[in-house]
Every structure is written in C-alpha cells, then in structure tokens.
PDB file of C-alpha atoms in Angstrom:
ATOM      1  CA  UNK G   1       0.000   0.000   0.000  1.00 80.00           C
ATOM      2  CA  UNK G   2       2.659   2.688   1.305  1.00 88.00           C
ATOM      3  CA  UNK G   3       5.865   2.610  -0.959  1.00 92.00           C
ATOM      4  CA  UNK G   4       7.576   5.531   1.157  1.00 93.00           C
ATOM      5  CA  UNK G   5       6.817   7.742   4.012  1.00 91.00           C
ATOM      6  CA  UNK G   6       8.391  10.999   5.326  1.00 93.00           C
ATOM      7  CA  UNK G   7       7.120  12.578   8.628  1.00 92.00           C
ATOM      8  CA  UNK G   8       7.196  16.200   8.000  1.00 91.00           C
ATOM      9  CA  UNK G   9       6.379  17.102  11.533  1.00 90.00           C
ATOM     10  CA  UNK G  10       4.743  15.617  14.176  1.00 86.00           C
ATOM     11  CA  UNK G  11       2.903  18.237  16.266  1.00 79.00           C
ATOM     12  CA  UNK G  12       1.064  21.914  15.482  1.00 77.00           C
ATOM     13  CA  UNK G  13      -0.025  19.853  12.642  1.00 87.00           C
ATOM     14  CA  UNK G  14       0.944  16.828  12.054  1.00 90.00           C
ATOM     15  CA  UNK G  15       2.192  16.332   8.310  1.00 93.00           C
ATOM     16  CA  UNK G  16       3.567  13.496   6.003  1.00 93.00           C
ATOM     17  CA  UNK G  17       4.058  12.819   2.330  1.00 93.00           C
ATOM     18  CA  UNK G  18       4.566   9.631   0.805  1.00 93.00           C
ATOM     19  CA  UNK G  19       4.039   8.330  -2.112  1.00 92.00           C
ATOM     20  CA  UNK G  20       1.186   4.661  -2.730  1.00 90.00           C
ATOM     21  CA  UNK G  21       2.479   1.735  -4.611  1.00 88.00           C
ATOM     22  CA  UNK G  22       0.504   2.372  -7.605  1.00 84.00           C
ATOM     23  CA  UNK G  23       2.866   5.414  -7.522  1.00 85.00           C
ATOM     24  CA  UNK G  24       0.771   8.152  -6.918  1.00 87.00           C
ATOM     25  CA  UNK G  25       1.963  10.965  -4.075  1.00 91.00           C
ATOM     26  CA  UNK G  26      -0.108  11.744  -0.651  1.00 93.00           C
ATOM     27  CA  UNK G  27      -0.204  14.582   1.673  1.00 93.00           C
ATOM     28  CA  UNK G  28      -1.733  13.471   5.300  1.00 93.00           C
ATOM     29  CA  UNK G  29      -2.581  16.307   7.943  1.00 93.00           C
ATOM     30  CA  UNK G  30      -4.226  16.279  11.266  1.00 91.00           C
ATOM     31  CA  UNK G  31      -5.090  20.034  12.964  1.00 88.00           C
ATOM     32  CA  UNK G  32      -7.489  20.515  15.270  1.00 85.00           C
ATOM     33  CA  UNK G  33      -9.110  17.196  15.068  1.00 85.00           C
ATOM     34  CA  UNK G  34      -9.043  16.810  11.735  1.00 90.00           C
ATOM     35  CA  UNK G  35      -7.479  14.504   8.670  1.00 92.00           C
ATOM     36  CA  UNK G  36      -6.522  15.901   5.565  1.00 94.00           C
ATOM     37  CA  UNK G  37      -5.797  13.093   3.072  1.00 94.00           C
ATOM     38  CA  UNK G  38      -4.642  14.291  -0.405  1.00 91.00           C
ATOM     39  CA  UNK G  39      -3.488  12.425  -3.594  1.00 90.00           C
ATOM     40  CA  UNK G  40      -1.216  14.086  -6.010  1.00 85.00           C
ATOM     41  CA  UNK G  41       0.214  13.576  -9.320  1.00 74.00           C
ATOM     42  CA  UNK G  42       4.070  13.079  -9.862  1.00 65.00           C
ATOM     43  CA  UNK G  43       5.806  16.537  -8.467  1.00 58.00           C
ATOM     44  CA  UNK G  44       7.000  18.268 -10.844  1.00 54.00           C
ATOM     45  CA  UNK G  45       9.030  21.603  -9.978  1.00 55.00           C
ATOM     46  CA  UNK G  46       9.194  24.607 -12.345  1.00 56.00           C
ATOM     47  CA  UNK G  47      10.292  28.492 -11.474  1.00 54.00           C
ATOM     48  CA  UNK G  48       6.659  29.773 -11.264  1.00 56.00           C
ATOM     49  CA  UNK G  49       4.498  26.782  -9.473  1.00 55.00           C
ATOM     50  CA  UNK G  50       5.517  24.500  -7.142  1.00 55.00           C
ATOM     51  CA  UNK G  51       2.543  23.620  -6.053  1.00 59.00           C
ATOM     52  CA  UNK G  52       0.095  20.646  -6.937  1.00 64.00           C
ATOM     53  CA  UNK G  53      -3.620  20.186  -6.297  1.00 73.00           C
ATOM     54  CA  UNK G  54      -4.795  17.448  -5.416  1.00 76.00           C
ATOM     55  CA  UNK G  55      -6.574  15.094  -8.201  1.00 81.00           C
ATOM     56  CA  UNK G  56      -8.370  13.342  -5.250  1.00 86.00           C
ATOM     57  CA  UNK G  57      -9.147  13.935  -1.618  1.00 88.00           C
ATOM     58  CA  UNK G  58     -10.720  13.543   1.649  1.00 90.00           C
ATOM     59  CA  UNK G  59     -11.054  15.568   4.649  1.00 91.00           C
ATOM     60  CA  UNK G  60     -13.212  14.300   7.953  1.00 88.00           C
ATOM     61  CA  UNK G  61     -13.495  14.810  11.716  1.00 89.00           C
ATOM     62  CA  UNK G  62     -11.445  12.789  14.108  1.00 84.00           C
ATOM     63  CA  UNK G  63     -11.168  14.012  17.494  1.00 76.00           C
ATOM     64  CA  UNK G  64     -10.382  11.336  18.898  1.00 74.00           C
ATOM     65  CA  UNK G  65      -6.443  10.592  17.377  1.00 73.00           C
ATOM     66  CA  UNK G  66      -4.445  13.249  19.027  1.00 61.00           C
ATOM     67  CA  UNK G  67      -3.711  14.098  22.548  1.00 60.00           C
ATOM     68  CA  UNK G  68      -3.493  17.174  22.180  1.00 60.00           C
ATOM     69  CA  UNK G  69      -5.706  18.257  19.287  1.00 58.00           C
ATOM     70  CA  UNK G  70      -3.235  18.126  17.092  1.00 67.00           C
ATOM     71  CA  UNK G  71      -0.586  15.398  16.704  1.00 77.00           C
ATOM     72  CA  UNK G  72      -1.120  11.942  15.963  1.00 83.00           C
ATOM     73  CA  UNK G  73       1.043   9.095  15.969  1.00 85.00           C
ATOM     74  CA  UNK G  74       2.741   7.570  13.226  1.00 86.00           C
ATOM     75  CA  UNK G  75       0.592   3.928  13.557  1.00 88.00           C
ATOM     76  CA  UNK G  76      -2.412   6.238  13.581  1.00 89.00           C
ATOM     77  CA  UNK G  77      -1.191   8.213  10.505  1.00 89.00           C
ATOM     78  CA  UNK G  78      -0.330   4.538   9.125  1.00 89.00           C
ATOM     79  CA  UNK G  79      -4.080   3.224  10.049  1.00 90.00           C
ATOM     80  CA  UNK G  80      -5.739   6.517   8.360  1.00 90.00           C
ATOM     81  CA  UNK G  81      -3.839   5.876   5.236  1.00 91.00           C
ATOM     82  CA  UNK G  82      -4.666   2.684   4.755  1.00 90.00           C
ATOM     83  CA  UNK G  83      -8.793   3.537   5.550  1.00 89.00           C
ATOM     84  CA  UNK G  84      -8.156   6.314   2.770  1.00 90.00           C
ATOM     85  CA  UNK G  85      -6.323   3.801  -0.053  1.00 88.00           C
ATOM     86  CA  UNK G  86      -8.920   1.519   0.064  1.00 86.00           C
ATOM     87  CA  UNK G  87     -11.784   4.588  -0.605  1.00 86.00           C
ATOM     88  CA  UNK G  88      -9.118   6.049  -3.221  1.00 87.00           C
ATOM     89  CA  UNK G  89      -8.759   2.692  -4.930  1.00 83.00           C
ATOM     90  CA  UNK G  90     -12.358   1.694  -4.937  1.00 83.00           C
ATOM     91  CA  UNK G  91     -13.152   5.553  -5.975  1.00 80.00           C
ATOM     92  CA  UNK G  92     -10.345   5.455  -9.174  1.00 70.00           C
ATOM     93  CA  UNK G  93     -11.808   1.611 -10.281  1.00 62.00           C
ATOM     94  CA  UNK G  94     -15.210   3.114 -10.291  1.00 50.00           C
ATOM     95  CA  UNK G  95     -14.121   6.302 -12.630  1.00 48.00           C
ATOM     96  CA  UNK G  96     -12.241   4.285 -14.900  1.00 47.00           C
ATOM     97  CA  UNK G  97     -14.960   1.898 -15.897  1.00 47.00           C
ATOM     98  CA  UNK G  98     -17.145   4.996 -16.554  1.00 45.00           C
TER      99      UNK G  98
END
C-alpha cells in the first residue's frame, strides 16, 4: 500500500508525504481534530508553481487521534492511510470503468 513515508512534523499539525504503490503521491494532515488526506500527481518543480492540487481527496473529523488536538502518531497516521487507499482505490476503479 505505502511505498515511502516521510514525517514532516509531528505536532502543530501533524504532516507526512509519501508516495502509494501504484505510484501516486499523498499529503496526510491532522489540525485541530481533523485529517486531511490528499493524492497528487508526480511533483513536478518549475520556477513559477511549485505547487500541486490534489486530483483526489478527503477531509473528515477525528477528534479522537491526538492528545493534544493536534498530533497523531505515526501507527495512527499509518491506520488513516490505509482507511483512505482503500476509498481512493475503490473511488479510481469506479471512474475508470465509466
């Protein structure tokens, strides 16, 4: 499911990028109870946008990961992904057979 993972901080929000096996990039955030989960195409860097939007994403309530309203713990972050994969998956199969 998770090819590579990179913690880009852990509290005040909680952040990581990584990238699926299927090869497509993710963005995970949790602030103030809640989980960002964003799915990116391949980065690609230029002088005048650096930035991607997402292609596919999912944001929901969860105040019940952090202590502290906003970090989480890496086996959390982990468990969220792999909730979100499965929805991504299912959601991409659907589209394509459209």
């Amino acid at each position: 499911m998770i090819r590579k993972y990179i913690v880009d901080t852990r509290v005040c929000p909680f952040q990581a990028d990584g990238q699926f096996e299927d090869g497509s990039y993710f963005h995970i955030r949790y602030r103030n109870s809640k989980v960002f989960i964003g799915v990116y195409p391949v980065p690609t860097f230029d002088n005048q946008n650096t930035t991607a939007k997402a292609f596919y994403s999912e944001s929901w309530s969860s105040p019940s990961l952090g202590l502290h309203g906003d970090t989480m713990e890496d086996v959390q972050a982990i468990q969220q992904l792999s909730n979100f994969y499965s929805r991504y998956l299912e959601e991409t199969t659907h589209l394509s057979e459209e």
